[in-house]
């Protein structure tokens, strides 16, 4: 199963949804504007990539944080509360996790699924 975490306003998220739909895969889309990620779910991404990799340093939300010094826990909570601060999309492809646009990994996953499925 493909899970895509992002917002409907994120171009990267929309491209990811289109990528899988074009290949006949109906991903589960979790709109982070409507429902926050579970703490355990975001923890998987933080564990794999590190907290700083999840932060969209080009976002307006990040600019507003520039003067704040936050603990990791407070920053994770801020990511959950303000999804536009997060790099999007976040994808879970079974046990594989990706952040941002990562077409090469998605293609490899898709080709592997076609061979075994």
mmCIF file of N, CA and C in Angstrom:
data_model
loop_
_atom_site.group_PDB
_atom_site.id
_atom_site.type_symbol
_atom_site.label_atom_id
_atom_site.label_comp_id
_atom_site.label_asym_id
_atom_site.label_seq_id
_atom_site.Cartn_x
_atom_site.Cartn_y
_atom_site.Cartn_z
ATOM 1 N N UNK A 1 0.825 -1.172 0.000
ATOM 2 C CA UNK A 1 0.000 0.000 0.000
ATOM 3 C C UNK A 1 0.880 1.250 0.000
ATOM 4 N N UNK A 2 0.451 2.236 -0.744
ATOM 5 C CA UNK A 2 1.144 3.515 -0.826
ATOM 6 C C UNK A 2 0.370 4.530 0.011
ATOM 7 N N UNK A 3 1.058 5.142 0.952
ATOM 8 C CA UNK A 3 0.477 6.219 1.743
ATOM 9 C C UNK A 3 1.226 7.490 1.416
ATOM 10 N N UNK A 4 0.483 8.534 1.078
ATOM 11 C CA UNK A 4 1.076 9.828 0.765
ATOM 12 C C UNK A 4 0.586 10.831 1.794
ATOM 13 N N UNK A 5 1.531 11.415 2.518
ATOM 14 C CA UNK A 5 1.222 12.444 3.502
ATOM 15 C C UNK A 5 1.600 13.781 2.899
ATOM 16 N N UNK A 6 0.667 14.718 2.911
ATOM 17 C CA UNK A 6 0.938 16.039 2.371
ATOM 18 C C UNK A 6 -0.316 16.882 2.438
ATOM 19 N N UNK A 7 -0.301 17.985 1.722
ATOM 20 C CA UNK A 7 -1.475 18.854 1.661
ATOM 21 C C UNK A 7 -1.904 19.011 0.209
ATOM 22 N N UNK A 8 -3.173 19.312 0.036
ATOM 23 C CA UNK A 8 -3.711 19.475 -1.314
ATOM 24 C C UNK A 8 -3.110 20.689 -2.018
ATOM 25 N N UNK A 9 -2.519 21.603 -1.268
ATOM 26 C CA UNK A 9 -1.905 22.795 -1.863
ATOM 27 C C UNK A 9 -0.451 22.571 -2.257
ATOM 28 N N UNK A 10 0.102 21.431 -1.918
ATOM 29 C CA UNK A 10 1.509 21.153 -2.214
ATOM 30 C C UNK A 10 1.662 20.590 -3.627
ATOM 31 N N UNK A 11 2.390 21.290 -4.505
ATOM 32 C CA UNK A 11 2.606 20.763 -5.858
ATOM 33 C C UNK A 11 3.293 19.397 -5.845
ATOM 34 N N UNK A 12 4.244 19.198 -4.943
ATOM 35 C CA UNK A 12 4.933 17.912 -4.863
ATOM 36 C C UNK A 12 3.998 16.783 -4.488
ATOM 37 N N UNK A 13 3.093 17.062 -3.571
ATOM 38 C CA UNK A 13 2.110 16.056 -3.166
ATOM 39 C C UNK A 13 1.195 15.709 -4.333
ATOM 40 N N UNK A 14 0.746 16.714 -5.053
ATOM 41 C CA UNK A 14 -0.145 16.466 -6.188
ATOM 42 C C UNK A 14 0.575 15.676 -7.280
ATOM 43 N N UNK A 15 1.859 15.970 -7.502
ATOM 44 C CA UNK A 15 2.638 15.209 -8.489
ATOM 45 C C UNK A 15 2.789 13.757 -8.056
ATOM 46 N N UNK A 16 2.998 13.529 -6.773
ATOM 47 C CA UNK A 16 3.130 12.157 -6.266
ATOM 48 C C UNK A 16 1.822 11.391 -6.448
ATOM 49 N N UNK A 17 0.702 12.021 -6.132
ATOM 50 C CA UNK A 17 -0.599 11.367 -6.330
ATOM 51 C C UNK A 17 -0.785 10.994 -7.799
ATOM 52 N N UNK A 18 -0.452 11.926 -8.682
ATOM 53 C CA UNK A 18 -0.589 11.682 -10.121
ATOM 54 C C UNK A 18 0.344 10.564 -10.579
ATOM 55 N N UNK A 19 1.581 10.531 -10.076
ATOM 56 C CA UNK A 19 2.554 9.502 -10.440
ATOM 57 C C UNK A 19 1.966 8.111 -10.205
ATOM 58 N N UNK A 20 1.398 7.883 -9.044
ATOM 59 C CA UNK A 20 0.877 6.551 -8.733
ATOM 60 C C UNK A 20 -0.438 6.266 -9.452
ATOM 61 N N UNK A 21 -1.305 7.256 -9.556
ATOM 62 C CA UNK A 21 -2.573 7.040 -10.260
ATOM 63 C C UNK A 21 -2.336 6.693 -11.725
ATOM 64 N N UNK A 22 -1.326 7.307 -12.350
ATOM 65 C CA UNK A 22 -1.002 7.008 -13.746
ATOM 66 C C UNK A 22 -0.538 5.573 -13.926
ATOM 67 N N UNK A 23 -0.095 4.950 -12.860
ATOM 68 C CA UNK A 23 0.371 3.560 -12.909
ATOM 69 C C UNK A 23 -0.666 2.589 -12.355
ATOM 70 N N UNK A 24 -1.877 3.082 -12.186
ATOM 71 C CA UNK A 24 -2.967 2.218 -11.743
ATOM 72 C C UNK A 24 -2.951 1.890 -10.262
ATOM 73 N N UNK A 25 -2.228 2.676 -9.479
ATOM 74 C CA UNK A 25 -2.156 2.456 -8.035
ATOM 75 C C UNK A 25 -2.950 3.563 -7.358
ATOM 76 N N UNK A 26 -3.900 3.169 -6.522
ATOM 77 C CA UNK A 26 -4.685 4.162 -5.788
ATOM 78 C C UNK A 26 -4.049 4.360 -4.418
ATOM 79 N N UNK A 27 -3.292 5.438 -4.267
ATOM 80 C CA UNK A 27 -2.630 5.658 -2.982
ATOM 81 C C UNK A 27 -3.624 6.141 -1.928
ATOM 82 N N UNK A 28 -3.288 5.901 -0.674
ATOM 83 C CA UNK A 28 -4.056 6.477 0.420
ATOM 84 C C UNK A 28 -3.465 7.853 0.676
ATOM 85 N N UNK A 29 -4.262 8.888 0.482
ATOM 86 C CA UNK A 29 -3.797 10.258 0.680
ATOM 87 C C UNK A 29 -4.218 10.734 2.059
ATOM 88 N N UNK A 30 -3.251 11.148 2.849
ATOM 89 C CA UNK A 30 -3.518 11.715 4.167
ATOM 90 C C UNK A 30 -3.276 13.218 4.059
ATOM 91 N N UNK A 31 -4.375 13.980 4.021
ATOM 92 C CA UNK A 31 -4.288 15.435 3.909
ATOM 93 C C UNK A 31 -3.952 16.000 5.287
ATOM 94 N N UNK A 32 -2.743 16.488 5.418
ATOM 95 C CA UNK A 32 -2.262 16.959 6.713
ATOM 96 C C UNK A 32 -2.932 18.250 7.168
ATOM 97 N N UNK A 33 -3.681 18.899 6.290
ATOM 98 C CA UNK A 33 -4.467 20.064 6.704
ATOM 99 C C UNK A 33 -5.716 19.618 7.455
ATOM 100 N N UNK A 34 -6.160 18.402 7.181
ATOM 101 C CA UNK A 34 -7.380 17.884 7.819
ATOM 102 C C UNK A 34 -7.080 16.948 8.981
ATOM 103 N N UNK A 35 -5.958 16.244 8.890
ATOM 104 C CA UNK A 35 -5.630 15.260 9.923
ATOM 105 C C UNK A 35 -4.118 15.226 10.099
ATOM 106 N N UNK A 36 -3.681 15.441 11.313
ATOM 107 C CA UNK A 36 -2.243 15.417 11.600
ATOM 108 C C UNK A 36 -1.724 13.984 11.551
ATOM 109 N N UNK A 37 -0.447 13.853 11.247
ATOM 110 C CA UNK A 37 0.196 12.541 11.311
ATOM 111 C C UNK A 37 0.199 12.074 12.761
ATOM 112 N N UNK A 38 0.133 10.786 12.943
ATOM 113 C CA UNK A 38 0.271 10.226 14.285
ATOM 114 C C UNK A 38 1.714 10.429 14.741
ATOM 115 N N UNK A 39 1.931 10.654 16.023
ATOM 116 C CA UNK A 39 3.304 10.837 16.517
ATOM 117 C C UNK A 39 4.230 9.677 16.140
ATOM 118 N N UNK A 40 3.730 8.454 16.183
ATOM 119 C CA UNK A 40 4.557 7.306 15.806
ATOM 120 C C UNK A 40 4.933 7.318 14.338
ATOM 121 N N UNK A 41 4.034 7.813 13.495
ATOM 122 C CA UNK A 41 4.295 7.883 12.054
ATOM 123 C C UNK A 41 5.395 8.896 11.756
ATOM 124 N N UNK A 42 5.277 10.082 12.323
ATOM 125 C CA UNK A 42 6.320 11.084 12.062
ATOM 126 C C UNK A 42 7.648 10.634 12.672
ATOM 127 N N UNK A 43 7.581 9.898 13.784
ATOM 128 C CA UNK A 43 8.810 9.400 14.419
ATOM 129 C C UNK A 43 9.577 8.471 13.481
ATOM 130 N N UNK A 44 8.871 7.673 12.667
ATOM 131 C CA UNK A 44 9.549 6.795 11.692
ATOM 132 C C UNK A 44 10.375 7.610 10.702
ATOM 133 N N UNK A 45 9.788 8.696 10.211
ATOM 134 C CA UNK A 45 10.497 9.546 9.254
ATOM 135 C C UNK A 45 11.677 10.254 9.918
ATOM 136 N N UNK A 46 11.476 10.733 11.146
ATOM 137 C CA UNK A 46 12.561 11.397 11.875
ATOM 138 C C UNK A 46 13.696 10.417 12.127
ATOM 139 N N UNK A 47 13.352 9.193 12.513
ATOM 140 C CA UNK A 47 14.376 8.187 12.792
ATOM 141 C C UNK A 47 15.194 7.868 11.541
ATOM 142 N N UNK A 48 14.525 7.775 10.396
ATOM 143 C CA UNK A 48 15.232 7.406 9.166
ATOM 144 C C UNK A 48 16.033 8.562 8.570
ATOM 145 N N UNK A 49 15.445 9.757 8.536
ATOM 146 C CA UNK A 49 16.055 10.871 7.804
ATOM 147 C C UNK A 49 16.659 11.959 8.697
ATOM 148 N N UNK A 50 16.257 11.996 9.954
ATOM 149 C CA UNK A 50 16.667 13.085 10.836
ATOM 150 C C UNK A 50 15.649 14.209 10.773
ATOM 151 N N UNK A 51 15.494 14.902 11.869
ATOM 152 C CA UNK A 51 14.475 15.946 11.971
ATOM 153 C C UNK A 51 14.697 17.071 10.967
ATOM 154 N N UNK A 52 15.934 17.486 10.781
ATOM 155 C CA UNK A 52 16.200 18.623 9.890
ATOM 156 C C UNK A 52 15.819 18.324 8.442
ATOM 157 N N UNK A 53 15.846 17.061 8.034
ATOM 158 C CA UNK A 53 15.490 16.703 6.654
ATOM 159 C C UNK A 53 14.001 16.890 6.379
ATOM 160 N N UNK A 54 13.185 16.894 7.420
ATOM 161 C CA UNK A 54 11.744 17.038 7.244
ATOM 162 C C UNK A 54 11.296 18.489 7.158
ATOM 163 N N UNK A 55 12.184 19.407 7.463
ATOM 164 C CA UNK A 55 11.813 20.820 7.522
ATOM 165 C C UNK A 55 12.055 21.481 6.174
ATOM 166 N N UNK A 56 11.017 22.125 5.660
ATOM 167 C CA UNK A 56 11.115 22.860 4.399
ATOM 168 C C UNK A 56 11.681 24.244 4.705
ATOM 169 N N UNK A 57 12.981 24.380 4.546
ATOM 170 C CA UNK A 57 13.647 25.637 4.897
ATOM 171 C C UNK A 57 13.303 26.782 3.939
ATOM 172 N N UNK A 58 12.619 26.481 2.857
ATOM 173 C CA UNK A 58 12.198 27.519 1.927
ATOM 174 C C UNK A 58 10.778 28.008 2.175
ATOM 175 N N UNK A 59 10.118 27.453 3.172
ATOM 176 C CA UNK A 59 8.718 27.814 3.422
ATOM 177 C C UNK A 59 8.604 29.094 4.247
ATOM 178 N N UNK A 60 7.466 29.753 4.105
ATOM 179 C CA UNK A 60 7.197 30.954 4.903
ATOM 180 C C UNK A 60 7.087 30.599 6.380
ATOM 181 N N UNK A 61 6.574 29.418 6.667
ATOM 182 C CA UNK A 61 6.478 28.984 8.064
ATOM 183 C C UNK A 61 7.861 28.895 8.691
ATOM 184 N N UNK A 62 8.833 28.437 7.916
ATOM 185 C CA UNK A 62 10.200 28.331 8.431
ATOM 186 C C UNK A 62 10.783 29.719 8.699
ATOM 187 N N UNK A 63 10.514 30.659 7.817
ATOM 188 C CA UNK A 63 11.013 32.022 8.013
ATOM 189 C C UNK A 63 10.525 32.595 9.336
ATOM 190 N N UNK A 64 9.291 32.275 9.708
ATOM 191 C CA UNK A 64 8.740 32.777 10.970
ATOM 192 C C UNK A 64 9.394 32.120 12.187
ATOM 193 N N UNK A 65 10.012 30.953 11.984
ATOM 194 C CA UNK A 65 10.663 30.246 13.090
ATOM 195 C C UNK A 65 12.115 30.665 13.297
ATOM 196 N N UNK A 66 12.640 31.455 12.398
ATOM 197 C CA UNK A 66 14.078 31.741 12.386
ATOM 198 C C UNK A 66 14.609 32.214 13.736
ATOM 199 N N UNK A 67 13.825 32.962 14.458
ATOM 200 C CA UNK A 67 14.306 33.519 15.721
ATOM 201 C C UNK A 67 14.048 32.596 16.915
ATOM 202 N N UNK A 68 13.308 31.529 16.736
ATOM 203 C CA UNK A 68 12.964 30.631 17.840
ATOM 204 C C UNK A 68 14.005 29.539 18.027
ATOM 205 N N UNK A 69 14.232 29.181 19.243
ATOM 206 C CA UNK A 69 15.062 28.025 19.584
ATOM 207 C C UNK A 69 14.123 26.990 20.177
ATOM 208 N N UNK A 70 13.877 25.927 19.443
ATOM 209 C CA UNK A 70 12.927 24.908 19.876
ATOM 210 C C UNK A 70 13.637 23.594 20.147
ATOM 211 N N UNK A 71 13.149 22.879 21.140
ATOM 212 C CA UNK A 71 13.641 21.522 21.370
ATOM 213 C C UNK A 71 13.148 20.641 20.228
ATOM 214 N N UNK A 72 13.739 19.473 20.077
ATOM 215 C CA UNK A 72 13.282 18.552 19.032
ATOM 216 C C UNK A 72 11.808 18.218 19.209
ATOM 217 N N UNK A 73 11.385 17.980 20.442
ATOM 218 C CA UNK A 73 9.987 17.637 20.706
ATOM 219 C C UNK A 73 9.059 18.782 20.304
ATOM 220 N N UNK A 74 9.453 20.013 20.639
ATOM 221 C CA UNK A 74 8.636 21.172 20.276
ATOM 222 C C UNK A 74 8.605 21.363 18.760
ATOM 223 N N UNK A 75 9.719 21.096 18.102
ATOM 224 C CA UNK A 75 9.766 21.238 16.645
ATOM 225 C C UNK A 75 8.909 20.170 15.966
ATOM 226 N N UNK A 76 8.941 18.953 16.483
ATOM 227 C CA UNK A 76 8.075 17.898 15.934
ATOM 228 C C UNK A 76 6.616 18.292 16.107
ATOM 229 N N UNK A 77 6.267 18.828 17.262
ATOM 230 C CA UNK A 77 4.886 19.267 17.475
ATOM 231 C C UNK A 77 4.522 20.386 16.508
ATOM 232 N N UNK A 78 5.470 21.280 16.248
ATOM 233 C CA UNK A 78 5.218 22.368 15.298
ATOM 234 C C UNK A 78 4.976 21.802 13.901
ATOM 235 N N UNK A 79 5.739 20.771 13.508
ATOM 236 C CA UNK A 79 5.524 20.120 12.207
ATOM 237 C C UNK A 79 4.125 19.521 12.133
ATOM 238 N N UNK A 80 3.677 18.907 13.219
ATOM 239 C CA UNK A 80 2.339 18.314 13.236
ATOM 240 C C UNK A 80 1.260 19.388 13.160
ATOM 241 N N UNK A 81 1.498 20.519 13.821
ATOM 242 C CA UNK A 81 0.516 21.608 13.841
ATOM 243 C C UNK A 81 0.525 22.440 12.566
ATOM 244 N N UNK A 82 1.683 22.553 11.924
ATOM 245 C CA UNK A 82 1.837 23.368 10.717
ATOM 246 C C UNK A 82 2.459 22.527 9.604
ATOM 247 N N UNK A 83 1.657 21.726 8.906
ATOM 248 C CA UNK A 83 2.223 20.836 7.888
ATOM 249 C C UNK A 83 2.947 21.566 6.760
ATOM 250 N N UNK A 84 2.635 22.834 6.530
ATOM 251 C CA UNK A 84 3.334 23.585 5.480
ATOM 252 C C UNK A 84 4.795 23.818 5.833
ATOM 253 N N UNK A 85 5.187 23.547 7.074
ATOM 254 C CA UNK A 85 6.581 23.638 7.500
ATOM 255 C C UNK A 85 7.372 22.396 7.081
ATOM 256 N N UNK A 86 6.652 21.356 6.689
ATOM 257 C CA UNK A 86 7.255 20.061 6.383
ATOM 258 C C UNK A 86 7.526 19.899 4.888
ATOM 259 N N UNK A 87 8.645 19.268 4.563
ATOM 260 C CA UNK A 87 8.914 18.880 3.177
ATOM 261 C C UNK A 87 7.792 17.932 2.758
ATOM 262 N N UNK A 88 7.263 18.146 1.564
ATOM 263 C CA UNK A 88 6.165 17.301 1.085
ATOM 264 C C UNK A 88 6.459 16.822 -0.316
ATOM 265 N N UNK A 89 5.988 15.650 -0.646
ATOM 266 C CA UNK A 89 5.214 14.715 0.166
ATOM 267 C C UNK A 89 6.125 13.813 0.996
ATOM 268 N N UNK A 90 5.525 13.197 2.006
ATOM 269 C CA UNK A 90 6.147 12.099 2.733
ATOM 270 C C UNK A 90 5.421 10.854 2.264
ATOM 271 N N UNK A 91 6.173 9.829 1.884
ATOM 272 C CA UNK A 91 5.549 8.602 1.380
ATOM 273 C C UNK A 91 5.987 7.397 2.171
ATOM 274 N N UNK A 92 5.024 6.505 2.345
ATOM 275 C CA UNK A 92 5.330 5.189 2.904
ATOM 276 C C UNK A 92 4.878 4.175 1.872
ATOM 277 N N UNK A 93 5.841 3.401 1.374
ATOM 278 C CA UNK A 93 5.594 2.352 0.383
ATOM 279 C C UNK A 93 5.920 1.034 1.077
ATOM 280 N N UNK A 94 4.965 0.482 1.802
ATOM 281 C CA UNK A 94 5.262 -0.685 2.618
ATOM 282 C C UNK A 94 6.254 -0.279 3.693
ATOM 283 N N UNK A 95 7.444 -0.881 3.676
ATOM 284 C CA UNK A 95 8.481 -0.556 4.665
ATOM 285 C C UNK A 95 9.399 0.567 4.188
ATOM 286 N N UNK A 96 9.243 1.016 2.946
ATOM 287 C CA UNK A 96 10.103 2.058 2.381
ATOM 288 C C UNK A 96 9.515 3.433 2.671
ATOM 289 N N UNK A 97 10.352 4.346 3.136
ATOM 290 C CA UNK A 97 9.940 5.722 3.400
ATOM 291 C C UNK A 97 10.701 6.658 2.477
ATOM 292 N N UNK A 98 10.017 7.685 1.983
ATOM 293 C CA UNK A 98 10.687 8.719 1.193
ATOM 294 C C UNK A 98 10.157 10.082 1.619
ATOM 295 N N UNK A 99 10.987 11.109 1.408
ATOM 296 C CA UNK A 99 10.544 12.481 1.644
ATOM 297 C C UNK A 99 10.821 13.284 0.384
ATOM 298 N N UNK A 100 9.885 14.176 0.071
ATOM 299 C CA UNK A 100 10.028 14.985 -1.131
ATOM 300 C C UNK A 100 9.817 14.146 -2.386
ATOM 301 N N UNK A 101 10.094 14.752 -3.513
ATOM 302 C CA UNK A 101 9.941 14.083 -4.810
ATOM 303 C C UNK A 101 11.101 13.120 -4.984
ATOM 304 N N UNK A 102 10.815 11.817 -5.099
ATOM 305 C CA UNK A 102 11.867 10.798 -5.210
ATOM 306 C C UNK A 102 11.443 9.752 -6.239
ATOM 307 N N UNK A 103 11.321 10.196 -7.471
ATOM 308 C CA UNK A 103 10.784 9.350 -8.531
ATOM 309 C C UNK A 103 11.585 8.071 -8.731
ATOM 310 N N UNK A 104 12.894 8.122 -8.590
ATOM 311 C CA UNK A 104 13.716 6.919 -8.804
ATOM 312 C C UNK A 104 13.334 5.816 -7.822
ATOM 313 N N UNK A 105 13.176 6.155 -6.561
ATOM 314 C CA UNK A 105 12.776 5.160 -5.560
ATOM 315 C C UNK A 105 11.372 4.661 -5.854
ATOM 316 N N UNK A 106 10.473 5.558 -6.207
ATOM 317 C CA UNK A 106 9.091 5.152 -6.504
ATOM 318 C C UNK A 106 9.037 4.218 -7.706
ATOM 319 N N UNK A 107 9.814 4.522 -8.753
ATOM 320 C CA UNK A 107 9.839 3.650 -9.940
ATOM 321 C C UNK A 107 10.377 2.266 -9.588
ATOM 322 N N UNK A 108 11.465 2.229 -8.812
ATOM 323 C CA UNK A 108 12.013 0.935 -8.394
ATOM 324 C C UNK A 108 10.995 0.145 -7.591
ATOM 325 N N UNK A 109 10.302 0.796 -6.679
ATOM 326 C CA UNK A 109 9.282 0.137 -5.872
ATOM 327 C C UNK A 109 8.168 -0.401 -6.779
ATOM 328 N N UNK A 110 7.718 0.436 -7.706
ATOM 329 C CA UNK A 110 6.638 0.044 -8.615
ATOM 330 C C UNK A 110 7.053 -1.155 -9.472
ATOM 331 N N UNK A 111 8.255 -1.122 -10.030
ATOM 332 C CA UNK A 111 8.725 -2.233 -10.866
ATOM 333 C C UNK A 111 8.861 -3.512 -10.052
ATOM 334 N N UNK A 112 9.332 -3.396 -8.826
ATOM 335 C CA UNK A 112 9.438 -4.568 -7.951
ATOM 336 C C UNK A 112 8.048 -5.137 -7.659
ATOM 337 N N UNK A 113 7.076 -4.272 -7.405
ATOM 338 C CA UNK A 113 5.710 -4.729 -7.122
ATOM 339 C C UNK A 113 5.109 -5.447 -8.325
ATOM 340 N N UNK A 114 5.416 -4.968 -9.514
ATOM 341 C CA UNK A 114 4.896 -5.621 -10.728
ATOM 342 C C UNK A 114 5.492 -7.010 -10.893
ATOM 343 N N UNK A 115 6.777 -7.165 -10.547
ATOM 344 C CA UNK A 115 7.429 -8.471 -10.683
ATOM 345 C C UNK A 115 6.910 -9.480 -9.667
ATOM 346 N N UNK A 116 6.702 -9.036 -8.428
ATOM 347 C CA UNK A 116 6.286 -9.978 -7.381
ATOM 348 C C UNK A 116 4.774 -10.101 -7.286
ATOM 349 N N UNK A 117 4.048 -9.110 -7.793
ATOM 350 C CA UNK A 117 2.589 -9.099 -7.653
ATOM 351 C C UNK A 117 1.954 -9.736 -8.803
#
